[in-house]
Short mmCIF file of C-alpha atoms in Angstrom, two decimals:
data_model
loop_
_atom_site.label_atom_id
_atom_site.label_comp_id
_atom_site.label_asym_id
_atom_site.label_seq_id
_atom_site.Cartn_x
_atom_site.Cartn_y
_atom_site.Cartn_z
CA UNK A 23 5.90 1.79 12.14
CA UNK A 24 3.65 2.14 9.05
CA UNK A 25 0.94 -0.70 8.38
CA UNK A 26 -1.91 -0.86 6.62
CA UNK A 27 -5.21 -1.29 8.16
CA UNK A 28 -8.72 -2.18 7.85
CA UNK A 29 -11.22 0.36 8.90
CA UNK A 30 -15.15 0.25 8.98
CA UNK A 31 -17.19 2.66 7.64
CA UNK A 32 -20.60 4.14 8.85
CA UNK A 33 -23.17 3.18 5.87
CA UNK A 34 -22.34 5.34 2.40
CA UNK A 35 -19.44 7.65 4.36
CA UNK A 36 -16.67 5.91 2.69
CA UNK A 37 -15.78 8.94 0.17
CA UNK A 38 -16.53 11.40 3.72
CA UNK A 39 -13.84 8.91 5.53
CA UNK A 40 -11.26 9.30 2.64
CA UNK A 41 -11.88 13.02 3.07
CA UNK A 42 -11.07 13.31 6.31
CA UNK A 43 -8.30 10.71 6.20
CA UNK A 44 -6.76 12.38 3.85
CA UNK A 45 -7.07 15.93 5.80
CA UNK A 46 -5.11 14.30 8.50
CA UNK A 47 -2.66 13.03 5.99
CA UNK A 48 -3.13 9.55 6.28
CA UNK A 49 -2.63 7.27 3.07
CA UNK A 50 -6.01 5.74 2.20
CA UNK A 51 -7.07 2.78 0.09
CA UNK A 52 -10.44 2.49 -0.97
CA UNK A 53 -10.90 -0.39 -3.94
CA UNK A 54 -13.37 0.37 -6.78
CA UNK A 55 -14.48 -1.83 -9.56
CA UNK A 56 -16.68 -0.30 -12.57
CA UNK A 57 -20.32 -2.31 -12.18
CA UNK A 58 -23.14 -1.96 -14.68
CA UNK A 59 -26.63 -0.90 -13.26
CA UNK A 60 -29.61 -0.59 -14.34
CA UNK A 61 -31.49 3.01 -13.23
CA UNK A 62 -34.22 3.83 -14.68
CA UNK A 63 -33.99 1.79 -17.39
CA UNK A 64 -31.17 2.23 -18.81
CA UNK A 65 -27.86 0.71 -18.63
CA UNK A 66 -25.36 2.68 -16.29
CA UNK A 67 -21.78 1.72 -15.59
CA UNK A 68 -20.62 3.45 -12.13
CA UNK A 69 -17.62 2.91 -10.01
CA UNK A 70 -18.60 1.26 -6.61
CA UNK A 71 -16.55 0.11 -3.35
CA UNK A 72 -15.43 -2.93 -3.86
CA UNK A 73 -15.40 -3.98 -0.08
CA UNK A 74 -18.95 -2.01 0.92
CA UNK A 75 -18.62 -0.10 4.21
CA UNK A 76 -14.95 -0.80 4.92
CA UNK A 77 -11.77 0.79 3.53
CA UNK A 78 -7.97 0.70 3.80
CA UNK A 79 -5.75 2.83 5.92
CA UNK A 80 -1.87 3.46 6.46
CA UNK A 81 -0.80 4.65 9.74
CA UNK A 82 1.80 4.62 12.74
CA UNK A 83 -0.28 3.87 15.17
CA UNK A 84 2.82 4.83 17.72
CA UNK A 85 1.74 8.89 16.48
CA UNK A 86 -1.87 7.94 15.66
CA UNK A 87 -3.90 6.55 18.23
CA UNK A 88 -6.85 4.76 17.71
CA UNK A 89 -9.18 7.09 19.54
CA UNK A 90 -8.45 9.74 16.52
CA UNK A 91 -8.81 7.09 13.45
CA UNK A 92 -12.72 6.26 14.95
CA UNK A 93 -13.52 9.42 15.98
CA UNK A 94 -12.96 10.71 12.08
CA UNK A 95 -16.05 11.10 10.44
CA UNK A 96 -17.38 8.70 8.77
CA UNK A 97 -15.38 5.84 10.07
CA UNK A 98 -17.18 3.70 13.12
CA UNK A 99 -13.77 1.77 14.33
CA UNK A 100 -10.85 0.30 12.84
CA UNK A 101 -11.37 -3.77 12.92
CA UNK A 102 -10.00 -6.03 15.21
CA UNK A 103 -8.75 -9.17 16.45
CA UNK A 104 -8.47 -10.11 19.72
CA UNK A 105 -8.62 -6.19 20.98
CA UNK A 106 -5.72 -4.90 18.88
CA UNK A 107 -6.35 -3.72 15.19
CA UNK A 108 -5.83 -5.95 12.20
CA UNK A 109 -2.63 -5.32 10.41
CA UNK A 110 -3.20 -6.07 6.74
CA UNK A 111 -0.22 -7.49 4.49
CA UNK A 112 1.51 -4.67 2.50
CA UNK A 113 1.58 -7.54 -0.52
CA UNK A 114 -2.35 -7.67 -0.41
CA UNK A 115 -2.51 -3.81 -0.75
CA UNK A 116 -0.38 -3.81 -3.58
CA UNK A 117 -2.04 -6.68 -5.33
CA UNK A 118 -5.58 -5.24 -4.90
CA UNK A 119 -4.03 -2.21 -6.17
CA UNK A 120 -2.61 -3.52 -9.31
CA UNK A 121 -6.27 -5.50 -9.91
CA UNK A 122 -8.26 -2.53 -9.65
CA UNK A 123 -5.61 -0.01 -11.63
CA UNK A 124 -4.67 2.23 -9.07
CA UNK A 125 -1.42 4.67 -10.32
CA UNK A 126 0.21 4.59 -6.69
CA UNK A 127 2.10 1.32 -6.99
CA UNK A 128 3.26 1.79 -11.05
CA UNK A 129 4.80 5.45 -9.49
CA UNK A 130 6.30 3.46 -6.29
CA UNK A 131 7.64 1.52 -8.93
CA UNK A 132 8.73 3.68 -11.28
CA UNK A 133 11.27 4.76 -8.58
CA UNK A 134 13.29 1.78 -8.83
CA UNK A 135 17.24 1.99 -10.26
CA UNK A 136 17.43 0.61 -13.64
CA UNK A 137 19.06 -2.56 -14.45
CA UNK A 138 23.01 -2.34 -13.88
CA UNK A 139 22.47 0.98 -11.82
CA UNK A 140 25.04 0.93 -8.69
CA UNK A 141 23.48 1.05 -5.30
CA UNK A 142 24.11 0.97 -1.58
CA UNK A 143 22.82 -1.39 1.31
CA UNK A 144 21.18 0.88 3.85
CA UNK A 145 20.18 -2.14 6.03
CA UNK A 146 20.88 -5.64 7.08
CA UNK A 147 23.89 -7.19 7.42
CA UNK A 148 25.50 -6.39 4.48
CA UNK A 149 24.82 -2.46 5.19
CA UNK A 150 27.31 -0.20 3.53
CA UNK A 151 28.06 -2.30 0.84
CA UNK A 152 27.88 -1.39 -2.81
CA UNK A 153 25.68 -3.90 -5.46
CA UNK A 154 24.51 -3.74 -9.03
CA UNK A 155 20.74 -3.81 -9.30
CA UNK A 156 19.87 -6.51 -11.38
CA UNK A 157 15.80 -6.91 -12.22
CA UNK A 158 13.10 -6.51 -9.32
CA UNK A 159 12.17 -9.58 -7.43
CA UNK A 160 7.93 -9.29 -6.67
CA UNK A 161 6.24 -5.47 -5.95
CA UNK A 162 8.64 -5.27 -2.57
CA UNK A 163 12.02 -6.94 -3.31
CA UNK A 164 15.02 -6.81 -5.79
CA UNK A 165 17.57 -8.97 -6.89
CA UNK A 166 21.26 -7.43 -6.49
CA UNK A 167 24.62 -8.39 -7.51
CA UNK A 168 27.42 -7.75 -4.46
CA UNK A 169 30.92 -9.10 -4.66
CA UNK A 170 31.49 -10.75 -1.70
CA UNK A 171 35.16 -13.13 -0.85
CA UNK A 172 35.92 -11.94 -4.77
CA UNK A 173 33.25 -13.68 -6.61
CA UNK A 174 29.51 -12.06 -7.14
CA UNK A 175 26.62 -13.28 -5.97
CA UNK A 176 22.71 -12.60 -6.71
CA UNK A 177 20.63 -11.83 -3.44
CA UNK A 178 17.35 -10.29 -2.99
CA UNK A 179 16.36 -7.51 -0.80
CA UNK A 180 13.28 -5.41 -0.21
CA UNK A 181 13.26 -2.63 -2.23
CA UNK A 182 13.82 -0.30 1.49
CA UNK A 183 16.79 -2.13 2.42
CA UNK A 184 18.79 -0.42 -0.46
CA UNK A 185 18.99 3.07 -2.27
CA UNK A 186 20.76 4.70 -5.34
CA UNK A 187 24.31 5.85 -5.23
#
């Protein structure tokens, strides 16, 4: 399954990391934020890591094993808790992603039916039944409209449980 996770960097490799990262074709996350500096005088505004030394990685770690993630250059280890690697909240990913502008979540986004589109439940327990997409509930969930006993009701589901007809 796909998480998100933390990884540490060896000092200044994080744009090496990404590199190879993304040669592997695993999804990277690396925050920046524009900060003014002063070099050599004169006022500079660069973009800079938000989280130093450390950035964000999406992986099955089923396929992937950890062995491969540290041994890519520029990354020292993934972090950890209690021997097994820190899975990070797909909600915080998307919010630090929305805070520091990145384009990924507006195109995940963009994706979505429009209001009054028709759709179908791929999962759950109401899987195979049509709804009406109504408005989206959050970054990850909807809210849909399904007719269930004759009379429609408003439920939300994550935006994977569910696709276009």
């Amino acid at each position: 399954m796909l998480n998100w996770y933390l990884a540490h960097c060896r000092p200044r490799e994080e744009e090496r990391a990404l590199l190879h990262l993304d040669n592997q074709q695993i999804e990277t996350f690396c925050p920046l934020i524009e900060v003014k500096k002063l070099i050599r005088g004169k006022r500079v505004l660069r973009n800079e890591a938000l989280f130093p030394g450390y950035l964000f990685l999406r992986a099955d770690l089923e396929q992937t094993s950890c062995a491969t993630l540290g041994s890519t250059r520029g990354i020292r280890n993934l972090v950890r808790f209690g021997g097994t690697p820190c899975v990070v909240p797909d909600e915080l990913i998307h919010d630090l992603m929305c805070r520091t502008g990145d384009d990924r979540l507006g195109e995940q986004l963009s994706n979505l039916p429009n209001c009054g589109d028709r759709v179908i439940i791929n999962e759950g327990p109401f899987a195979g039944m049509e709804a009406i997409y109504q408005e989206a509930d959050g970054d990850s969930r909807a809210m849909l409209l399904l007719t269930l006993l004759q009379s429609q009701t408003r439920a939300s589901f994550a935006n994977t449980d569910y696709s276009r007809l």
